[in-house]
PDB file of C-alpha atoms in Angstrom:
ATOM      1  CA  UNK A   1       7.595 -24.436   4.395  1.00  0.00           C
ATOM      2  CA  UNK A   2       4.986 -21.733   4.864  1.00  0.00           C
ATOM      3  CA  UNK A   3       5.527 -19.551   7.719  1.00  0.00           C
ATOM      4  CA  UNK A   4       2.267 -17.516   7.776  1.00  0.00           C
ATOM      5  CA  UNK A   5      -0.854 -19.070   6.710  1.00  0.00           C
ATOM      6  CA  UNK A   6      -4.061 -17.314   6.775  1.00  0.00           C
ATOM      7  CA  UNK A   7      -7.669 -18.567   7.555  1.00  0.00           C
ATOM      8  CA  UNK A   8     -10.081 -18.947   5.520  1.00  0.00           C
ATOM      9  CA  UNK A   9      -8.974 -19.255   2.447  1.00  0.00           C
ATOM     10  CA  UNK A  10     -11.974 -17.138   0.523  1.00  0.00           C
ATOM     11  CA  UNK A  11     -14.561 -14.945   3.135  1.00  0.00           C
ATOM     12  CA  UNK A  12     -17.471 -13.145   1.623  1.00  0.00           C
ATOM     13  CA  UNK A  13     -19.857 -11.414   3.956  1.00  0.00           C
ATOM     14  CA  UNK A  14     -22.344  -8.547   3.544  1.00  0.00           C
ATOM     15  CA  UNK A  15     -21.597  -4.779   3.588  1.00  0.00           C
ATOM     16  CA  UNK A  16     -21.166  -3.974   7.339  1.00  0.00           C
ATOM     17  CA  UNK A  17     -20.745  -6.849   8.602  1.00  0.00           C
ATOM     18  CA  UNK A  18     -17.395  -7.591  10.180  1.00  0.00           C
ATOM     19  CA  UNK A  19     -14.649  -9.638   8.710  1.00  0.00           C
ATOM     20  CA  UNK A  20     -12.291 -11.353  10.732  1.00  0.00           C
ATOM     21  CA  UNK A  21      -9.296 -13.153   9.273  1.00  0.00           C
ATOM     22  CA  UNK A  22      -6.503 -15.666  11.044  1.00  0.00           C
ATOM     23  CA  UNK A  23      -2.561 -16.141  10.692  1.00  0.00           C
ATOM     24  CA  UNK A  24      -0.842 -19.029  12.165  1.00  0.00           C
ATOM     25  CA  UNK A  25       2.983 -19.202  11.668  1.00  0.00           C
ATOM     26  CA  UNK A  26       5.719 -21.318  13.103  1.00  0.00           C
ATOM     27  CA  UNK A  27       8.450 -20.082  14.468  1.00  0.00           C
ATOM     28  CA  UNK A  28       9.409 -16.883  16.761  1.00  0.00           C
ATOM     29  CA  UNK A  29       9.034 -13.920  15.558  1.00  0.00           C
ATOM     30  CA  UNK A  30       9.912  -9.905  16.312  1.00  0.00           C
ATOM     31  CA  UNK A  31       6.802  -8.692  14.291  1.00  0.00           C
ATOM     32  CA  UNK A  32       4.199  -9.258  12.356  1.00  0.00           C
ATOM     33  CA  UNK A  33       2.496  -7.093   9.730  1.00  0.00           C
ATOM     34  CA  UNK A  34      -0.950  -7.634   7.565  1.00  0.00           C
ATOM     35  CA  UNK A  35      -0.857  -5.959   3.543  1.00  0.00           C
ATOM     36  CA  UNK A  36      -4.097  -5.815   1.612  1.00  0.00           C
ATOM     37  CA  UNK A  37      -3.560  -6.368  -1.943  1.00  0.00           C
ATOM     38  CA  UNK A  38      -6.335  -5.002  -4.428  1.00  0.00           C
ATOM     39  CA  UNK A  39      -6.558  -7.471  -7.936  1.00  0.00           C
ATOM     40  CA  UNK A  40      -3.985  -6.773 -10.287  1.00  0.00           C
ATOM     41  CA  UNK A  41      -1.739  -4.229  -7.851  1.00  0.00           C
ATOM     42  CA  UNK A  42       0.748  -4.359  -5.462  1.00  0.00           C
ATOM     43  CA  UNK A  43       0.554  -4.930  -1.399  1.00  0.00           C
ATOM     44  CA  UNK A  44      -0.215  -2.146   0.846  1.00  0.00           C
ATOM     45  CA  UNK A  45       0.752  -2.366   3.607  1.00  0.00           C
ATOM     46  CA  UNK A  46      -1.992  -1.857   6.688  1.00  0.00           C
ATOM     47  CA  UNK A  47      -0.852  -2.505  10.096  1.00  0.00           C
ATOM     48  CA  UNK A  48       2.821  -3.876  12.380  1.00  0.00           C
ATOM     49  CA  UNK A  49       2.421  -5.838  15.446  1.00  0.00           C
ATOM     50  CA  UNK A  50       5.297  -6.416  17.695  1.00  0.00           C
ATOM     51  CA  UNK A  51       6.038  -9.220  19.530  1.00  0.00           C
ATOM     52  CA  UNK A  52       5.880  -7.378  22.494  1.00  0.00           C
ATOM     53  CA  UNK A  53       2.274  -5.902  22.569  1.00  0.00           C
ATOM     54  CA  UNK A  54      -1.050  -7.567  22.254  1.00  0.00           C
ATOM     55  CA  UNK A  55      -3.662  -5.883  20.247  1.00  0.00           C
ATOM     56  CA  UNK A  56      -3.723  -2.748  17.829  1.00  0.00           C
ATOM     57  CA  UNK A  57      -6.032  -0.457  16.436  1.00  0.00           C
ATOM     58  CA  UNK A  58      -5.888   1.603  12.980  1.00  0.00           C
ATOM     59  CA  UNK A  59      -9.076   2.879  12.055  1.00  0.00           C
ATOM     60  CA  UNK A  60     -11.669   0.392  11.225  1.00  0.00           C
ATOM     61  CA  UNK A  61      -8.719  -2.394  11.771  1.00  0.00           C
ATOM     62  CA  UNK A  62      -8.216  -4.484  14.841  1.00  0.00           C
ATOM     63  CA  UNK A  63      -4.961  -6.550  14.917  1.00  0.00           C
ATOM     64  CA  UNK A  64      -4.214  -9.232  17.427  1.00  0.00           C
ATOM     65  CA  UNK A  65      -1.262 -11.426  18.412  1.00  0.00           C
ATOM     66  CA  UNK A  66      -0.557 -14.192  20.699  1.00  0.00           C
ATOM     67  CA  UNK A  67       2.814 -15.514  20.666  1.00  0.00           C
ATOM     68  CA  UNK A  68       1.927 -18.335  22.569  1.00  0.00           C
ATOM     69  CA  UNK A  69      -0.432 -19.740  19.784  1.00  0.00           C
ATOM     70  CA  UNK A  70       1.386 -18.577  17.369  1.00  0.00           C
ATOM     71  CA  UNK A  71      -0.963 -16.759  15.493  1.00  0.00           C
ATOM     72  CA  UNK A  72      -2.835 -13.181  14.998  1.00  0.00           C
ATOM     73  CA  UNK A  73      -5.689 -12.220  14.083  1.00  0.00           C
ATOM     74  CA  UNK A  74      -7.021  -9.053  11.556  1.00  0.00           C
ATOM     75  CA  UNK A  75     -10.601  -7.932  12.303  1.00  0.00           C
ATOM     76  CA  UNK A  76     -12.466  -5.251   9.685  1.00  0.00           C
ATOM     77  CA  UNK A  77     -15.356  -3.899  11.510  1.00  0.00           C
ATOM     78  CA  UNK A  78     -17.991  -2.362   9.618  1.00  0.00           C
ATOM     79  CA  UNK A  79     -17.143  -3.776   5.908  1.00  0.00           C
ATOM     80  CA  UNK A  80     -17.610  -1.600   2.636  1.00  0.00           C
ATOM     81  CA  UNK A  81     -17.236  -2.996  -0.821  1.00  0.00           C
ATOM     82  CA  UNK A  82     -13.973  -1.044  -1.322  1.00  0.00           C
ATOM     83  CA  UNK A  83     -12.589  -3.506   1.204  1.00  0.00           C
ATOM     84  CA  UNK A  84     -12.627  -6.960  -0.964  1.00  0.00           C
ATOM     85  CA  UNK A  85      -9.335  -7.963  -1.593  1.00  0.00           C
ATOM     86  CA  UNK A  86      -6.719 -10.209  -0.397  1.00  0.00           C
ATOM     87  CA  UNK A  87      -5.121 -10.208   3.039  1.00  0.00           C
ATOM     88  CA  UNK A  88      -1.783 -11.520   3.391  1.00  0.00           C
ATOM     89  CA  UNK A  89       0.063 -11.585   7.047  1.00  0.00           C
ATOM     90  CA  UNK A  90       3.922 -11.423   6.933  1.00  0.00           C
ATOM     91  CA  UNK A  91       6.372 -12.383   9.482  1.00  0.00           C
ATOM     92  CA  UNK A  92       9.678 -11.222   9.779  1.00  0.00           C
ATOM     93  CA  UNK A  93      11.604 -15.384  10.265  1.00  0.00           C
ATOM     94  CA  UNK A  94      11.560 -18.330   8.008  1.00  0.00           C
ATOM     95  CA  UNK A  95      12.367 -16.437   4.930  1.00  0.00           C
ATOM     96  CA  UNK A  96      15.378 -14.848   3.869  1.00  0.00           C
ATOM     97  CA  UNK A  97      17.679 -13.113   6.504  1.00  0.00           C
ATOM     98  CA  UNK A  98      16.024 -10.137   5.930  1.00  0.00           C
ATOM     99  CA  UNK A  99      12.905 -11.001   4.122  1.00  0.00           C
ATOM    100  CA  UNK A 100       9.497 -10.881   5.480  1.00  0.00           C
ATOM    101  CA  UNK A 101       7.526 -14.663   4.745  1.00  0.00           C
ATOM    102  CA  UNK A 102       4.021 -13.972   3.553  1.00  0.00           C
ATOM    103  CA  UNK A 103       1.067 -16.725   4.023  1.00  0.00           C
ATOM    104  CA  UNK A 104      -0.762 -17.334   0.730  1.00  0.00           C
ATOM    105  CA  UNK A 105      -3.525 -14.658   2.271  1.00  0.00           C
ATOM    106  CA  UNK A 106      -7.688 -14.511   2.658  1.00  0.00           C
ATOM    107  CA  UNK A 107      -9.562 -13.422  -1.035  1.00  0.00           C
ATOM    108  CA  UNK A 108     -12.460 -11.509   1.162  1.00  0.00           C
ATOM    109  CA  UNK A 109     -15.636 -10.249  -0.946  1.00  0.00           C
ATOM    110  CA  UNK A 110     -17.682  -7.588   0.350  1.00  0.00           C
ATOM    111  CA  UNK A 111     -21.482  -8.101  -0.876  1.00  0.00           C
ATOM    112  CA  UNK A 112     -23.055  -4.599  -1.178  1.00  0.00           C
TER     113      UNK A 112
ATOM    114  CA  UNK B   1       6.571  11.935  -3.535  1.00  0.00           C
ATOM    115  CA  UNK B   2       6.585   8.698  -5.875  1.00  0.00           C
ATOM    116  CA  UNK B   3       5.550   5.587  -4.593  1.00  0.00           C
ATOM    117  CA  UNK B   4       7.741   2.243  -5.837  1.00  0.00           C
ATOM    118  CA  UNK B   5       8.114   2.573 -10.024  1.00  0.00           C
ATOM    119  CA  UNK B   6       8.126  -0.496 -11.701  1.00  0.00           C
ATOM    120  CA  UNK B   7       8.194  -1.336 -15.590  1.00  0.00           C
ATOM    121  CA  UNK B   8       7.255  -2.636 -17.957  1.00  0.00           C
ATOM    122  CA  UNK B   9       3.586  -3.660 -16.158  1.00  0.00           C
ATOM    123  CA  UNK B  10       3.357  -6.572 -18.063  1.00  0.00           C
ATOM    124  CA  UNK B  11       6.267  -8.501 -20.004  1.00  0.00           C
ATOM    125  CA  UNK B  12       5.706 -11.148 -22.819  1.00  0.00           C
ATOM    126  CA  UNK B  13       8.818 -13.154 -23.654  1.00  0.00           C
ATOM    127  CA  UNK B  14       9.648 -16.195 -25.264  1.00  0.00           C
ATOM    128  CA  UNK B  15      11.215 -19.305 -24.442  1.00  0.00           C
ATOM    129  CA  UNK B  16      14.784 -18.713 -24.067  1.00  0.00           C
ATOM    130  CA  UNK B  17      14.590 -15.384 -24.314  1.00  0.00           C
ATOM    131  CA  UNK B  18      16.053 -12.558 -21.368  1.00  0.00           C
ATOM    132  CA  UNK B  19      13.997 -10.686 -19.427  1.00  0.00           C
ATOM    133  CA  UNK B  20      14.788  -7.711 -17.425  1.00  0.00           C
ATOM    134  CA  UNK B  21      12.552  -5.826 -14.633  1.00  0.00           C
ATOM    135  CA  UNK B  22      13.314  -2.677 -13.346  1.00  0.00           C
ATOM    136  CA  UNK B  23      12.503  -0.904  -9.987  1.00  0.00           C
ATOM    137  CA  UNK B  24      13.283   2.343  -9.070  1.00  0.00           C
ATOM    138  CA  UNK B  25      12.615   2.404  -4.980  1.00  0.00           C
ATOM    139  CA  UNK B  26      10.675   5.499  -3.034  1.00  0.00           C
ATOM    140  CA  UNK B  27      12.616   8.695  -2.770  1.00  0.00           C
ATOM    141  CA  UNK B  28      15.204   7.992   0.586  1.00  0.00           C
ATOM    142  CA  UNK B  29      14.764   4.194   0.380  1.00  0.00           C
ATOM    143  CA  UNK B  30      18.254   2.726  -0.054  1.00  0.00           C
ATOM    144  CA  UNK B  31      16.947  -1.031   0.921  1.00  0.00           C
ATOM    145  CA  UNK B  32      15.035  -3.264  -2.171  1.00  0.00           C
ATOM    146  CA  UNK B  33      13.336  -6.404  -1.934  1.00  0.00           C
ATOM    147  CA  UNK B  34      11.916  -8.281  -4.909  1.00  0.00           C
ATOM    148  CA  UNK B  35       9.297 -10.951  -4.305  1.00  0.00           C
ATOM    149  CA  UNK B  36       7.513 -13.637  -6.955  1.00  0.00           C
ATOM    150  CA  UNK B  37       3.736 -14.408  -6.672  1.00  0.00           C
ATOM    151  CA  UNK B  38       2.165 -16.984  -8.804  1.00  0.00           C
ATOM    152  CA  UNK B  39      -1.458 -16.686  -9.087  1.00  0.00           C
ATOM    153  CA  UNK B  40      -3.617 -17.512  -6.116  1.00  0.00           C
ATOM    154  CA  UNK B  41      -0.219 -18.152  -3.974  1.00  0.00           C
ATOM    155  CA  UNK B  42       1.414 -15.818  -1.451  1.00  0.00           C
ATOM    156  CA  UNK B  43       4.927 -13.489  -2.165  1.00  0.00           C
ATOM    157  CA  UNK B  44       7.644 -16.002  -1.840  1.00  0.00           C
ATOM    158  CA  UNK B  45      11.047 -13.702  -1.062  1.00  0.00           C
ATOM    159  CA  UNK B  46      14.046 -13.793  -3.553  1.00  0.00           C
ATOM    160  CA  UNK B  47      16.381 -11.404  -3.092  1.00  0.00           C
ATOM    161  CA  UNK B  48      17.274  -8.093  -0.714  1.00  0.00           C
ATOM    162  CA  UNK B  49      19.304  -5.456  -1.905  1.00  0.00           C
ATOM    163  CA  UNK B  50      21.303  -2.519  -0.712  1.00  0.00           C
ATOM    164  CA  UNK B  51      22.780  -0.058  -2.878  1.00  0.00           C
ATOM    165  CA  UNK B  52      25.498  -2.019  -4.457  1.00  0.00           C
ATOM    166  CA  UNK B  53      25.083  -4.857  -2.546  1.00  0.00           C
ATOM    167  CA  UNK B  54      23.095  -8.391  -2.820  1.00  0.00           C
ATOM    168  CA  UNK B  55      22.786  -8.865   0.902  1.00  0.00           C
ATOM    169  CA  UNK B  56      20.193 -11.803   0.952  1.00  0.00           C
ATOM    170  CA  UNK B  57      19.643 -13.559  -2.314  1.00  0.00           C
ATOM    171  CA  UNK B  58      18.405 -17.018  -0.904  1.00  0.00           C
ATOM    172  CA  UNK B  59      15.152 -16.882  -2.152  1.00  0.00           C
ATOM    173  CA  UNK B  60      16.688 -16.657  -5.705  1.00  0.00           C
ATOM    174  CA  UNK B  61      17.076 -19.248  -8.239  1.00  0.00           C
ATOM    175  CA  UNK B  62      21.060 -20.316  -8.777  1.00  0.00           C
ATOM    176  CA  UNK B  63      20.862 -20.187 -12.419  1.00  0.00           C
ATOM    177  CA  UNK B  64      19.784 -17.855 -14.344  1.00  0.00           C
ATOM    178  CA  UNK B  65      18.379 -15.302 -11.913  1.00  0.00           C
ATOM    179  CA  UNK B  66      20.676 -11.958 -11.017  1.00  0.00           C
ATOM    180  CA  UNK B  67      19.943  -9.024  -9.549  1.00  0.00           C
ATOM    181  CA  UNK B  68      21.976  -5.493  -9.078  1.00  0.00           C
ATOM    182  CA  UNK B  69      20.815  -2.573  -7.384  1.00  0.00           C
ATOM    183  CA  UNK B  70      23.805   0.427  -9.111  1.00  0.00           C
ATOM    184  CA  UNK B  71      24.608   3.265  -6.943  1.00  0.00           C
ATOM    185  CA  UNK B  72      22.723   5.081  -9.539  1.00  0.00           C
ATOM    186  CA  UNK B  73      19.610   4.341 -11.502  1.00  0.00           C
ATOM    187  CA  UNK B  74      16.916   1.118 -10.553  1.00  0.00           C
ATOM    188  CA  UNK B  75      17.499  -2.042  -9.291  1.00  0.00           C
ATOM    189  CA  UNK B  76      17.294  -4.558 -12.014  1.00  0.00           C
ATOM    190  CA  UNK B  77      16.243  -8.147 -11.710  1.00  0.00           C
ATOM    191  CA  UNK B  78      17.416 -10.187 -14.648  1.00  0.00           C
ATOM    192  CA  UNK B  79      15.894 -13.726 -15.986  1.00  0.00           C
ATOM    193  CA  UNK B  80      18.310 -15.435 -18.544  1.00  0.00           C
ATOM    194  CA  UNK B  81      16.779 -18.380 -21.094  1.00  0.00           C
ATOM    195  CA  UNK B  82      13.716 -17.706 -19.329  1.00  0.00           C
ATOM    196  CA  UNK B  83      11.114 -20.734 -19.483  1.00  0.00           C
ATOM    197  CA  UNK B  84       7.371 -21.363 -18.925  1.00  0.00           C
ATOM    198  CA  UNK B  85       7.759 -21.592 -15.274  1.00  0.00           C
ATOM    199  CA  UNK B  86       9.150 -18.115 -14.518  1.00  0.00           C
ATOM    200  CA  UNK B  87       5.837 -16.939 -15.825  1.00  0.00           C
ATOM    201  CA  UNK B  88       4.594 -15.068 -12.544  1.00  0.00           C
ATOM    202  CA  UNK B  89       4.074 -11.493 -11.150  1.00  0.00           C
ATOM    203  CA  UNK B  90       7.238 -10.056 -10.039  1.00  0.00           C
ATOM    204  CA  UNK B  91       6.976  -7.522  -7.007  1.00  0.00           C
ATOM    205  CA  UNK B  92       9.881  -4.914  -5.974  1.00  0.00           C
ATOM    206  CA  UNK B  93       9.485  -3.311  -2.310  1.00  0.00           C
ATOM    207  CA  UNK B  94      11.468  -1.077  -0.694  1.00  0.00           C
ATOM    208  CA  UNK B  95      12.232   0.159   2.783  1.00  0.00           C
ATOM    209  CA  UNK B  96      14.145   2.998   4.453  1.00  0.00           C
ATOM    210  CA  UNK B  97      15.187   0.842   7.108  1.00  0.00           C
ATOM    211  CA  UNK B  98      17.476  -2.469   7.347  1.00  0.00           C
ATOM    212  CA  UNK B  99      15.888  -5.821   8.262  1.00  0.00           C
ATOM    213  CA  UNK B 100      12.012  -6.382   8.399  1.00  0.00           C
ATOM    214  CA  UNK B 101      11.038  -4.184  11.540  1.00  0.00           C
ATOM    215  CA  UNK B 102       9.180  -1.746   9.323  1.00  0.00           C
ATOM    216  CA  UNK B 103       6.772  -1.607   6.387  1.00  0.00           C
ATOM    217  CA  UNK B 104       7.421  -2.361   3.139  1.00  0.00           C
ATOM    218  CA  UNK B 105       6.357   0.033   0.184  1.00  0.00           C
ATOM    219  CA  UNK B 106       5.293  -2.201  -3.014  1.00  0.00           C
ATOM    220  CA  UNK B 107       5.046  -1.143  -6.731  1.00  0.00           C
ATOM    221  CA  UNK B 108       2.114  -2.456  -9.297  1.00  0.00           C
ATOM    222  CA  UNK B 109       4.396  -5.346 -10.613  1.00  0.00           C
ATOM    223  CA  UNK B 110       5.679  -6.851 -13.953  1.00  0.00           C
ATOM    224  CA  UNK B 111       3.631  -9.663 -14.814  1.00  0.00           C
ATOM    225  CA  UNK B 112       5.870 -11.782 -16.869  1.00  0.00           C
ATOM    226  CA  UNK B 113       4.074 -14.051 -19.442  1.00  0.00           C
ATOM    227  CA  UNK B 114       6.277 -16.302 -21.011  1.00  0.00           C
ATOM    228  CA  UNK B 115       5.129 -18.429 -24.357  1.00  0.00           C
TER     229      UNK B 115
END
């Protein structure tokens, strides 16, 4: 079964506006990481959340996680075109024994 | 400093046919994980790798998948009689570290087509 599954499915907004994007998984977990993957190319990865801490910053990004909902949250403040792609979170349980689970991620399109 | 190498880019076979994907992991990196996507879906995980070593391959088919990462050269992910269902991007990743506590580094893909 799917460990992380993202919310919404497909998000398009206008330049500058903020995006915000939601993971709910199932089972305990030691971290959690979001990857942006651009069509046709790989997954880069964009931020690590441990279970231990709360929110985290990285630039324009804003990563939450509350353990006892069981879910995180990726915010994108101040969209640009450059940023449609999709978002996949990853958790680091319910895969293999040392294989991170990814949800089936957010398509977001930037509108210029 | 190379990122994750993986080739071909994109792989036609036929039915029954073998295909083999290759991954040569960032500089230092001694861990390799190989994921499948199928379009619209999520990575599902299939195997992990240490230099000579399968250490995780439950994500893997029991037929006709293998996978081998040599002491030297790529790691190689192998698909024997391959059929219309193992038509799907393939993604290697690669690590420094053991276990999932840190990022993973992803090549472009092989984006197997088989007719």
């Amino acid at each position: 079964s799917q460990q992380g599954e993202e919310d919404p499915q497909a998000l398009s907004i206008q330049e500058g506006e903020n995006a915000t994007m939601n993971c709910s998984y199932k089972t305990s977990i030691n971290n959690l990481q979001w990857y942006r993957q651009n069509s046709g190319r790989g997954l880069v990865h964009l931020i690590l959340i441990r279970s231990n801490e709360r929110e985290k910053h990285s630039g324009r990004l804003r990563v939450t996680l509350d353990t006892s909902k069981k879910s995180s949250s990726l915010l994108i403040t101040a969209s640009r075109a450059a940023d449609t792609a999709s978002y996949f979170c990853a958790t680091d349980s319910g895969g293999g024994a040392d294989g991170l689970t990814f949800g089936k991620g957010t398509h977001l399109i930037i509108q210029p | 400093n190379a990122g994750v190498m993986q080739n071909p880019r994109h792989l036609v076979r036929r039915r029954g046919q073998e295909a083999r994907l290759r991954c040569s992991p960032m500089k230092g990196h001694s861990h390799v994980y190989w994921y499948r996507q199928l379009p619209e879906e999520g990575l599902k995980f299939m195997v992990y790798l240490q230099k000579e070593n399968i250490i995780d391959e439950s994500g893997m088919p029991k037929e006709r998948f293998s996978a081998e990462f040599p002491k030297e050269g790529p790691s190689i992910l192998r698909i024997q009689q391959v059929v219309r269902g193992d038509s799907a991007a393939y993604f290697c990743a690669s690590s420094p570290q053991e276990g999932a506590n840190s990022p993973l580094h992803f090549g472009n893909g092989t984006r197997l087509t088989v007719t």
